[in-house]
PDB file of C-alpha atoms in Angstrom:
ATOM      1  CA  MET A 297      79.832  43.097 197.229  1.00 48.00           C
ATOM      2  CA  ALA A 298      77.915  43.194 193.940  1.00 51.00           C
ATOM      3  CA  ALA A 299      80.627  41.163 192.190  1.00 49.00           C
ATOM      4  CA  VAL A 300      80.504  38.416 194.848  1.00 48.00           C
ATOM      5  CA  GLU A 301      76.730  38.076 194.497  1.00 50.00           C
ATOM      6  CA  ARG A 302      76.927  38.154 190.685  1.00 53.00           C
ATOM      7  CA  HIS A 303      79.665  35.497 190.434  1.00 51.00           C
ATOM      8  CA  GLY A 304      78.650  33.366 193.433  1.00 56.00           C
ATOM      9  CA  SER A 305      81.870  33.359 195.467  1.00 57.00           C
ATOM     10  CA  PHE A 306      84.767  35.530 196.639  1.00 52.00           C
ATOM     11  CA  SER A 307      87.233  33.627 194.450  1.00 60.00           C
ATOM     12  CA  ALA A 308      85.094  33.949 191.298  1.00 59.00           C
ATOM     13  CA  ALA A 309      84.559  37.656 192.004  1.00 51.00           C
ATOM     14  CA  ALA A 310      88.316  38.119 192.479  1.00 50.00           C
ATOM     15  CA  ASP A 311      88.998  36.442 189.125  1.00 55.00           C
ATOM     16  CA  ALA A 312      86.428  38.635 187.386  1.00 50.00           C
ATOM     17  CA  LEU A 313      87.845  41.794 188.979  1.00 45.00           C
ATOM     18  CA  ARG A 314      91.448  40.656 188.424  1.00 50.00           C
ATOM     19  CA  VAL A 315      92.405  41.136 192.066  1.00 47.00           C
ATOM     20  CA  SER A 316      93.288  38.737 194.874  1.00 55.00           C
ATOM     21  CA  GLN A 317      90.609  36.978 196.934  1.00 56.00           C
ATOM     22  CA  PRO A 318      91.876  38.594 200.180  1.00 60.00           C
ATOM     23  CA  ALA A 319      91.446  42.001 198.529  1.00 54.00           C
ATOM     24  CA  VAL A 320      87.772  41.262 197.800  1.00 53.00           C
ATOM     25  CA  SER A 321      87.186  39.859 201.287  1.00 66.00           C
ATOM     26  CA  GLY A 322      88.899  42.846 202.863  1.00 60.00           C
ATOM     27  CA  ALA A 323      86.836  45.328 200.865  1.00 63.00           C
ATOM     28  CA  VAL A 324      83.579  43.655 201.917  1.00 65.00           C
ATOM     29  CA  LYS A 325      84.707  43.516 205.559  1.00 73.00           C
ATOM     30  CA  ALA A 326      85.686  47.190 205.514  1.00 66.00           C
ATOM     31  CA  LEU A 327      82.248  48.101 204.172  1.00 67.00           C
ATOM     32  CA  GLU A 328      80.563  46.025 206.885  1.00 69.00           C
ATOM     33  CA  VAL A 329      82.563  47.817 209.575  1.00 70.00           C
ATOM     34  CA  GLU A 330      81.568  51.148 208.052  1.00 71.00           C
ATOM     35  CA  VAL A 331      77.824  50.376 207.879  1.00 67.00           C
ATOM     36  CA  GLY A 332      77.716  48.402 211.118  1.00 79.00           C
ATOM     37  CA  GLY A 333      76.326  45.098 209.881  1.00 80.00           C
ATOM     38  CA  VAL A 334      76.699  42.102 207.569  1.00 78.00           C
ATOM     39  CA  VAL A 335      76.061  42.887 203.903  1.00 72.00           C
ATOM     40  CA  LEU A 336      76.868  39.484 202.392  1.00 72.00           C
ATOM     41  CA  ASP A 337      76.001  35.936 203.468  1.00 74.00           C
ATOM     42  CA  ARG A 338      79.329  34.052 203.270  1.00 70.00           C
ATOM     43  CA  ARG A 339      77.758  30.636 202.654  1.00 71.00           C
ATOM     44  CA  SER A 340      75.336  31.545 199.870  1.00 71.00           C
ATOM     45  CA  GLY A 341      77.152  34.547 198.427  1.00 68.00           C
ATOM     46  CA  ARG A 342      73.832  36.444 198.458  1.00 76.00           C
ATOM     47  CA  LEU A 343      73.236  39.936 199.741  1.00 75.00           C
ATOM     48  CA  THR A 344      71.601  40.338 203.141  1.00 78.00           C
ATOM     49  CA  ASP A 345      68.714  42.781 203.581  1.00 80.00           C
ATOM     50  CA  LEU A 346      71.259  45.389 204.712  1.00 74.00           C
ATOM     51  CA  GLY A 347      73.417  44.654 201.660  1.00 67.00           C
ATOM     52  CA  SER A 348      70.440  45.101 199.336  1.00 74.00           C
ATOM     53  CA  ALA A 349      69.650  48.423 201.026  1.00 74.00           C
ATOM     54  CA  VAL A 350      73.158  49.894 200.711  1.00 68.00           C
ATOM     55  CA  LEU A 351      74.126  48.444 197.297  1.00 64.00           C
ATOM     56  CA  PRO A 352      72.416  51.114 195.120  1.00 67.00           C
ATOM     57  CA  HIS A 353      74.118  53.884 197.093  1.00 61.00           C
ATOM     58  CA  ALA A 354      77.489  52.122 196.913  1.00 63.00           C
ATOM     59  CA  LEU A 355      77.170  51.729 193.142  1.00 60.00           C
ATOM     60  CA  ALA A 356      76.196  55.379 192.752  1.00 58.00           C
ATOM     61  CA  ALA A 357      79.210  56.446 194.827  1.00 54.00           C
ATOM     62  CA  LEU A 358      81.554  54.324 192.707  1.00 54.00           C
ATOM     63  CA  ALA A 359      80.021  55.718 189.532  1.00 52.00           C
ATOM     64  CA  SER A 360      80.653  59.244 190.782  1.00 52.00           C
ATOM     65  CA  LEU A 361      84.293  58.394 191.543  1.00 49.00           C
ATOM     66  CA  ASP A 362      84.708  56.863 188.079  1.00 51.00           C
ATOM     67  CA  ALA A 363      83.269  60.050 186.582  1.00 46.00           C
ATOM     68  CA  VAL A 364      85.826  62.179 188.452  1.00 49.00           C
ATOM     69  CA  VAL A 365      88.683  60.058 187.068  1.00 48.00           C
ATOM     70  CA  ALA A 366      87.205  60.174 183.559  1.00 44.00           C
ATOM     71  CA  ALA A 367      86.730  63.955 183.708  1.00 46.00           C
ATOM     72  CA  ALA A 368      90.384  64.420 184.646  1.00 47.00           C
ATOM     73  CA  ALA A 369      91.474  62.176 181.775  1.00 47.00           C
ATOM     74  CA  GLU A 370      89.235  64.072 179.356  1.00 52.00           C
ATOM     75  CA  HIS A 371      90.823  67.324 180.490  1.00 48.00           C
ATOM     76  CA  ARG A 372      94.215  65.850 179.546  1.00 47.00           C
ATOM     77  CA  GLY A 373      92.799  64.990 176.119  1.00 59.00           C
ATOM     78  CA  ALA A 374      92.773  61.194 176.420  1.00 64.00           C
ATOM     79  CA  PRO A 375      89.476  59.356 177.133  1.00 64.00           C
ATOM     80  CA  HIS A 376      90.255  57.019 180.011  1.00 78.00           C
ATOM     81  CA  GLY A 377      88.237  55.391 182.786  1.00 90.00           C
ATOM     82  CA  THR A 378      85.232  53.203 183.486  1.00 90.00           C
ATOM     83  CA  VAL A 379      81.628  53.679 182.413  1.00 92.00           C
ATOM     84  CA  ARG A 380      78.621  51.517 183.375  1.00 93.00           C
ATOM     85  CA  LEU A 381      76.200  50.454 180.619  1.00 96.00           C
ATOM     86  CA  ALA A 382      72.736  49.014 181.395  1.00 94.00           C
ATOM     87  CA  VAL A 383      71.004  46.732 178.894  1.00 95.00           C
ATOM     88  CA  VAL A 384      68.263  44.109 178.674  1.00 92.00           C
ATOM     89  CA  PRO A 385      69.383  40.450 178.271  1.00 91.00           C
ATOM     90  CA  SER A 386      68.636  40.190 174.540  1.00 93.00           C
ATOM     91  CA  VAL A 387      70.635  43.342 173.800  1.00 95.00           C
ATOM     92  CA  ARG A 388      73.541  42.021 175.856  1.00 94.00           C
ATOM     93  CA  ALA A 389      73.528  38.765 173.894  1.00 94.00           C
ATOM     94  CA  GLY A 390      73.018  40.104 170.375  1.00 94.00           C
ATOM     95  CA  LEU A 391      74.246  43.703 170.267  1.00 96.00           C
ATOM     96  CA  VAL A 392      76.660  44.430 173.111  1.00 96.00           C
ATOM     97  CA  PRO A 393      79.521  42.296 171.676  1.00 96.00           C
ATOM     98  CA  ARG A 394      79.566  44.502 168.566  1.00 95.00           C
ATOM     99  CA  LEU A 395      79.424  47.670 170.639  1.00 96.00           C
ATOM    100  CA  LEU A 396      82.263  46.503 172.882  1.00 96.00           C
ATOM    101  CA  GLN A 397      84.377  45.673 169.836  1.00 96.00           C
ATOM    102  CA  THR A 398      83.787  49.146 168.403  1.00 95.00           C
ATOM    103  CA  TRP A 399      84.610  50.855 171.677  1.00 96.00           C
ATOM    104  CA  ALA A 400      87.712  48.717 172.220  1.00 95.00           C
ATOM    105  CA  GLN A 401      89.018  49.799 168.821  1.00 94.00           C
ATOM    106  CA  GLN A 402      88.183  53.491 169.117  1.00 93.00           C
ATOM    107  CA  LEU A 403      88.467  53.996 172.898  1.00 94.00           C
ATOM    108  CA  PRO A 404      91.123  51.482 174.020  1.00 93.00           C
ATOM    109  CA  ALA A 405      91.609  53.112 177.442  1.00 92.00           C
ATOM    110  CA  VAL A 406      87.893  53.041 178.297  1.00 93.00           C
ATOM    111  CA  THR A 407      86.411  50.134 180.265  1.00 93.00           C
ATOM    112  CA  VAL A 408      82.695  49.469 179.765  1.00 95.00           C
ATOM    113  CA  GLU A 409      81.016  47.522 182.573  1.00 93.00           C
ATOM    114  CA  VAL A 410      77.743  45.928 181.415  1.00 93.00           C
ATOM    115  CA  VAL A 411      74.836  45.314 183.792  1.00 90.00           C
ATOM    116  CA  GLU A 412      71.515  43.655 182.933  1.00 90.00           C
ATOM    117  CA  GLY A 413      68.013  44.729 183.885  1.00 88.00           C
ATOM    118  CA  ASP A 414      64.439  44.640 182.643  1.00 86.00           C
ATOM    119  CA  ASP A 415      63.081  47.310 180.290  1.00 87.00           C
ATOM    120  CA  PRO A 416      61.252  49.361 182.969  1.00 86.00           C
ATOM    121  CA  GLU A 417      64.318  49.425 185.248  1.00 87.00           C
ATOM    122  CA  LEU A 418      66.807  51.028 182.879  1.00 92.00           C
ATOM    123  CA  PRO A 419      65.418  54.600 182.808  1.00 92.00           C
ATOM    124  CA  ASP A 420      65.246  54.523 186.615  1.00 90.00           C
ATOM    125  CA  TRP A 421      68.888  53.404 186.792  1.00 89.00           C
ATOM    126  CA  LEU A 422      69.893  56.298 184.552  1.00 91.00           C
ATOM    127  CA  ASP A 423      67.955  58.760 186.712  1.00 89.00           C
ATOM    128  CA  ALA A 424      69.456  57.428 189.944  1.00 84.00           C
ATOM    129  CA  GLY A 425      73.034  57.254 188.673  1.00 86.00           C
ATOM    130  CA  LEU A 426      73.216  53.455 188.939  1.00 85.00           C
ATOM    131  CA  ALA A 427      74.068  53.393 185.226  1.00 91.00           C
ATOM    132  CA  ASP A 428      75.921  55.999 183.180  1.00 94.00           C
ATOM    133  CA  ALA A 429      74.406  54.932 179.863  1.00 96.00           C
ATOM    134  CA  ALA A 430      71.801  52.462 178.653  1.00 96.00           C
ATOM    135  CA  VAL A 431      70.372  50.892 175.534  1.00 97.00           C
ATOM    136  CA  LEU A 432      66.659  51.611 175.903  1.00 95.00           C
ATOM    137  CA  VAL A 433      63.965  49.666 174.041  1.00 93.00           C
ATOM    138  CA  ASP A 434      61.187  51.715 172.399  1.00 93.00           C
ATOM    139  CA  PRO A 435      61.973  54.619 174.742  1.00 93.00           C
ATOM    140  CA  ASP A 436      59.898  57.633 175.572  1.00 90.00           C
ATOM    141  CA  ASP A 437      61.851  60.592 174.188  1.00 90.00           C
ATOM    142  CA  ARG A 438      61.702  62.151 177.668  1.00 90.00           C
ATOM    143  CA  ASP A 439      64.018  59.337 178.842  1.00 91.00           C
ATOM    144  CA  LEU A 440      66.726  60.256 176.330  1.00 94.00           C
ATOM    145  CA  GLY A 441      69.789  62.342 177.047  1.00 94.00           C
ATOM    146  CA  PRO A 442      71.645  64.726 174.722  1.00 93.00           C
ATOM    147  CA  GLY A 443      73.242  63.083 171.699  1.00 93.00           C
ATOM    148  CA  ALA A 444      71.288  59.821 172.030  1.00 96.00           C
ATOM    149  CA  VAL A 445      72.071  57.417 169.165  1.00 96.00           C
ATOM    150  CA  GLU A 446      69.568  55.239 167.329  1.00 95.00           C
ATOM    151  CA  LEU A 447      71.025  51.748 166.908  1.00 95.00           C
ATOM    152  CA  ALA A 448      70.073  48.972 164.513  1.00 84.00           C
ATOM    153  CA  GLY A 449      66.469  47.862 165.084  1.00 84.00           C
ATOM    154  CA  ASP A 450      65.420  44.453 166.323  1.00 91.00           C
ATOM    155  CA  LEU A 451      62.591  42.292 164.951  1.00 94.00           C
ATOM    156  CA  LEU A 452      60.408  40.038 167.051  1.00 95.00           C
ATOM    157  CA  ARG A 453      60.600  36.324 166.217  1.00 96.00           C
ATOM    158  CA  ALA A 454      58.567  33.250 167.074  1.00 96.00           C
ATOM    159  CA  VAL A 455      60.520  30.622 169.004  1.00 97.00           C
ATOM    160  CA  VAL A 456      59.246  27.037 168.857  1.00 98.00           C
ATOM    161  CA  PRO A 457      60.579  23.576 169.785  1.00 98.00           C
ATOM    162  CA  ALA A 458      62.988  22.235 167.155  1.00 97.00           C
ATOM    163  CA  ASP A 459      60.736  19.252 166.448  1.00 97.00           C
ATOM    164  CA  HIS A 460      57.532  21.332 166.152  1.00 97.00           C
ATOM    165  CA  PRO A 461      55.860  21.498 162.693  1.00 96.00           C
ATOM    166  CA  LEU A 462      56.180  25.306 162.762  1.00 97.00           C
ATOM    167  CA  ALA A 463      59.975  25.055 163.091  1.00 97.00           C
ATOM    168  CA  VAL A 464      60.427  24.337 159.364  1.00 96.00           C
ATOM    169  CA  ARG A 465      58.112  27.115 158.180  1.00 96.00           C
ATOM    170  CA  ALA A 466      59.397  30.193 156.336  1.00 96.00           C
ATOM    171  CA  SER A 467      57.323  32.309 158.719  1.00 97.00           C
ATOM    172  CA  VAL A 468      54.679  31.954 161.409  1.00 96.00           C
ATOM    173  CA  HIS A 469      51.594  34.134 161.877  1.00 96.00           C
ATOM    174  CA  LEU A 470      50.756  35.339 165.357  1.00 95.00           C
ATOM    175  CA  GLU A 471      47.341  33.689 165.017  1.00 94.00           C
ATOM    176  CA  GLU A 472      49.052  30.303 164.746  1.00 95.00           C
ATOM    177  CA  LEU A 473      50.977  30.910 167.967  1.00 93.00           C
ATOM    178  CA  VAL A 474      47.797  31.861 169.810  1.00 91.00           C
ATOM    179  CA  ALA A 475      46.442  28.409 168.997  1.00 92.00           C
ATOM    180  CA  GLU A 476      49.508  26.859 170.720  1.00 94.00           C
ATOM    181  CA  ARG A 477      50.619  26.909 174.371  1.00 95.00           C
ATOM    182  CA  LEU A 478      51.920  30.479 174.390  1.00 94.00           C
ATOM    183  CA  LEU A 479      54.540  31.301 177.022  1.00 94.00           C
ATOM    184  CA  SER A 480      55.528  34.830 177.990  1.00 91.00           C
ATOM    185  CA  SER A 481      58.284  36.585 179.912  1.00 84.00           C
ATOM    186  CA  GLY A 482      57.346  39.265 182.405  1.00 70.00           C
ATOM    187  CA  GLY A 483      60.101  41.489 181.048  1.00 66.00           C
ATOM    188  CA  GLY A 484      61.600  41.174 177.606  1.00 65.00           C
ATOM    189  CA  CYS A 485      59.316  42.142 174.720  1.00 83.00           C
ATOM    190  CA  GLN A 486      55.982  41.676 176.509  1.00 83.00           C
ATOM    191  CA  VAL A 487      55.007  45.324 176.009  1.00 84.00           C
ATOM    192  CA  GLN A 488      55.563  45.044 172.256  1.00 89.00           C
ATOM    193  CA  LEU A 489      53.876  41.645 172.133  1.00 90.00           C
ATOM    194  CA  ARG A 490      50.767  42.948 173.884  1.00 90.00           C
ATOM    195  CA  ALA A 491      50.634  45.846 171.410  1.00 89.00           C
ATOM    196  CA  LEU A 492      50.918  43.411 168.497  1.00 92.00           C
ATOM    197  CA  HIS A 493      48.036  41.333 169.880  1.00 93.00           C
ATOM    198  CA  ARG A 494      45.895  44.466 170.248  1.00 93.00           C
ATOM    199  CA  SER A 495      46.642  45.621 166.696  1.00 92.00           C
ATOM    200  CA  THR A 496      45.642  42.237 165.267  1.00 93.00           C
ATOM    201  CA  GLY A 497      42.630  41.767 167.543  1.00 94.00           C
ATOM    202  CA  LEU A 498      44.031  38.505 168.872  1.00 94.00           C
ATOM    203  CA  PRO A 499      43.739  37.665 172.580  1.00 92.00           C
ATOM    204  CA  PHE A 500      46.877  37.660 174.722  1.00 92.00           C
ATOM    205  CA  ARG A 501      46.427  34.682 177.058  1.00 91.00           C
ATOM    206  CA  PRO A 502      49.782  33.041 177.828  1.00 92.00           C
ATOM    207  CA  VAL A 503      49.514  29.742 179.686  1.00 93.00           C
ATOM    208  CA  ALA A 504      52.529  30.728 181.829  1.00 91.00           C
ATOM    209  CA  GLU A 505      54.593  33.829 182.562  1.00 89.00           C
ATOM    210  CA  VAL A 506      58.285  33.110 183.052  1.00 87.00           C
ATOM    211  CA  ALA A 507      60.650  35.277 185.070  1.00 80.00           C
ATOM    212  CA  GLY A 508      63.563  35.540 182.636  1.00 85.00           C
ATOM    213  CA  LEU A 509      64.478  35.099 178.982  1.00 89.00           C
ATOM    214  CA  PRO A 510      66.868  32.122 179.503  1.00 90.00           C
ATOM    215  CA  SER A 511      64.167  30.260 181.467  1.00 91.00           C
ATOM    216  CA  LEU A 512      61.593  31.028 178.784  1.00 94.00           C
ATOM    217  CA  LEU A 513      63.851  29.674 176.034  1.00 95.00           C
ATOM    218  CA  ALA A 514      64.652  26.558 178.075  1.00 96.00           C
ATOM    219  CA  MET A 515      60.936  25.837 178.492  1.00 96.00           C
ATOM    220  CA  VAL A 516      60.360  26.161 174.744  1.00 97.00           C
ATOM    221  CA  ALA A 517      63.289  23.826 174.015  1.00 97.00           C
ATOM    222  CA  ARG A 518      61.786  21.338 176.482  1.00 96.00           C
ATOM    223  CA  GLY A 519      58.516  21.375 174.566  1.00 96.00           C
ATOM    224  CA  ASP A 520      56.446  23.254 177.153  1.00 96.00           C
ATOM    225  CA  GLY A 521      55.128  25.758 174.626  1.00 96.00           C
ATOM    226  CA  VAL A 522      55.991  28.475 172.113  1.00 97.00           C
ATOM    227  CA  ALA A 523      56.906  32.132 172.586  1.00 95.00           C
ATOM    228  CA  VAL A 524      57.850  35.410 170.951  1.00 95.00           C
ATOM    229  CA  VAL A 525      61.322  36.816 171.630  1.00 94.00           C
ATOM    230  CA  PRO A 526      63.591  39.518 170.173  1.00 94.00           C
ATOM    231  CA  GLU A 527      65.779  38.488 167.241  1.00 95.00           C
ATOM    232  CA  LEU A 528      68.804  39.675 169.243  1.00 95.00           C
ATOM    233  CA  ALA A 529      68.155  36.782 171.628  1.00 94.00           C
ATOM    234  CA  ALA A 530      69.397  34.336 168.952  1.00 96.00           C
ATOM    235  CA  PRO A 531      72.720  33.626 170.750  1.00 95.00           C
ATOM    236  CA  LEU A 532      70.733  32.493 173.809  1.00 95.00           C
ATOM    237  CA  VAL A 533      68.442  30.055 171.963  1.00 96.00           C
ATOM    238  CA  PRO A 534      69.276  26.449 172.991  1.00 96.00           C
ATOM    239  CA  ARG A 535      69.674  23.626 170.487  1.00 94.00           C
ATOM    240  CA  GLY A 536      66.192  22.295 171.167  1.00 97.00           C
ATOM    241  CA  ALA A 537      64.465  25.453 169.908  1.00 97.00           C
ATOM    242  CA  ARG A 538      64.241  27.392 166.633  1.00 97.00           C
ATOM    243  CA  LEU A 539      63.641  31.045 165.774  1.00 97.00           C
ATOM    244  CA  VAL A 540      61.138  31.616 162.941  1.00 97.00           C
ATOM    245  CA  PRO A 541      60.173  34.956 161.302  1.00 97.00           C
ATOM    246  CA  LEU A 542      56.915  36.314 162.733  1.00 96.00           C
ATOM    247  CA  GLU A 543      53.950  37.854 160.902  1.00 96.00           C
ATOM    248  CA  PRO A 544      52.905  40.583 161.151  1.00 95.00           C
ATOM    249  CA  GLU A 545      56.388  42.034 161.441  1.00 93.00           C
ATOM    250  CA  LEU A 546      57.193  44.211 164.440  1.00 92.00           C
ATOM    251  CA  ARG A 547      60.526  45.965 164.979  1.00 93.00           C
ATOM    252  CA  ARG A 548      61.799  47.262 168.320  1.00 93.00           C
ATOM    253  CA  ARG A 549      63.550  50.618 168.460  1.00 94.00           C
ATOM    254  CA  LEU A 550      66.902  50.577 170.300  1.00 96.00           C
ATOM    255  CA  VAL A 551      68.530  53.795 171.505  1.00 96.00           C
ATOM    256  CA  LEU A 552      71.876  54.288 173.251  1.00 97.00           C
ATOM    257  CA  THR A 553      71.652  57.206 175.662  1.00 96.00           C
ATOM    258  CA  GLY A 554      72.972  58.827 178.787  1.00 96.00           C
ATOM    259  CA  PRO A 555      70.709  60.259 181.515  1.00 94.00           C
ATOM    260  CA  PRO A 556      67.979  62.695 180.430  1.00 93.00           C
ATOM    261  CA  PRO A 557      68.096  66.363 181.510  1.00 91.00           C
ATOM    262  CA  SER A 558      65.315  65.623 184.016  1.00 90.00           C
ATOM    263  CA  ALA A 559      67.765  63.445 186.002  1.00 86.00           C
ATOM    264  CA  GLY A 560      69.328  66.657 187.266  1.00 84.00           C
ATOM    265  CA  ARG A 561      72.930  65.439 187.105  1.00 80.00           C
ATOM    266  CA  GLU A 562      75.889  65.807 184.799  1.00 82.00           C
ATOM    267  CA  GLN A 563      76.385  63.188 182.139  1.00 88.00           C
ATOM    268  CA  HIS A 564      79.406  60.938 182.735  1.00 91.00           C
ATOM    269  CA  PRO A 565      82.339  62.435 180.766  1.00 89.00           C
ATOM    270  CA  LEU A 566      82.846  59.216 178.785  1.00 93.00           C
ATOM    271  CA  VAL A 567      79.256  58.818 177.614  1.00 95.00           C
ATOM    272  CA  GLY A 568      79.716  61.348 174.823  1.00 93.00           C
ATOM    273  CA  ALA A 569      82.671  59.346 173.498  1.00 93.00           C
ATOM    274  CA  LEU A 570      80.618  56.125 173.559  1.00 95.00           C
ATOM    275  CA  LEU A 571      77.764  57.808 171.707  1.00 96.00           C
ATOM    276  CA  THR A 572      80.083  59.240 169.057  1.00 94.00           C
ATOM    277  CA  ALA A 573      81.775  55.895 168.461  1.00 94.00           C
ATOM    278  CA  ALA A 574      78.480  53.980 168.284  1.00 94.00           C
ATOM    279  CA  GLY A 575      76.992  56.579 165.943  1.00 88.00           C
ATOM    280  CA  GLY A 576      79.810  55.958 163.483  1.00 69.00           C
ATOM    281  CA  GLY A 577      78.238  52.663 162.455  1.00 52.00           C
ATOM    282  CA  GLY A 578      79.796  50.254 164.912  1.00 43.00           C
ATOM    283  CA  ALA A 579      76.424  49.058 166.174  1.00 47.00           C
ATOM    284  CA  GLY A 580      74.967  48.139 162.818  1.00 46.00           C
TER     285      GLY A 580
END
């Protein structure tokens, strides 16, 4: 169900899951019989209201089943199974590839499924069991689980149109961006950006607030304004935009963690292995 919505069709979901299209269709139909209603609109590939209501519980159930399989494998002495990792878009673009490479080398029988969300969502997903681990940005220590690993930090950068005079500068001061058409994303680094404005005494008055990081970057490339984004977002920056070092400098703290003790549930058996591998330097 979630795979069909994410990939837009039954056939694309089947390819991503490496199963046949009839298998995906049959699984969705079986779920609809079980819950007594339609969970997925066949024409649009989008979840219905019922599908949106049952999806979190279905994901939590699957995560629990994956944890059972992983616990059995751990008992046999060989890490094996699937673990779900939640990240923000910039971390997925700029950091997750390195993490996945490290885990593939050190934990070849472990599959890491990556899901994206906004900063405020990730701790809630950990608490609810919708994610087994997450890379949290500037986390409250109360949101961290045992053995949490500090990863390489991430600087904020100005992003400007490629033909803008600021694009060829060695660095850009926040005050210069304020004088431009400043765009902002509702998620992303807005919390850090607001704090930077407060510390410098500069007003935070974006001319537009954009829903997602890719849309924000596309608007900058189109010449609609300038913005501040995480340095890890560099792989997402289109050709019509440029990243420029920002003054004053502000670094985001990134922490890989499982659920905190307050979640009241056992940590997924594979999370400890992920933390150990990442702590060995693979995320730098």
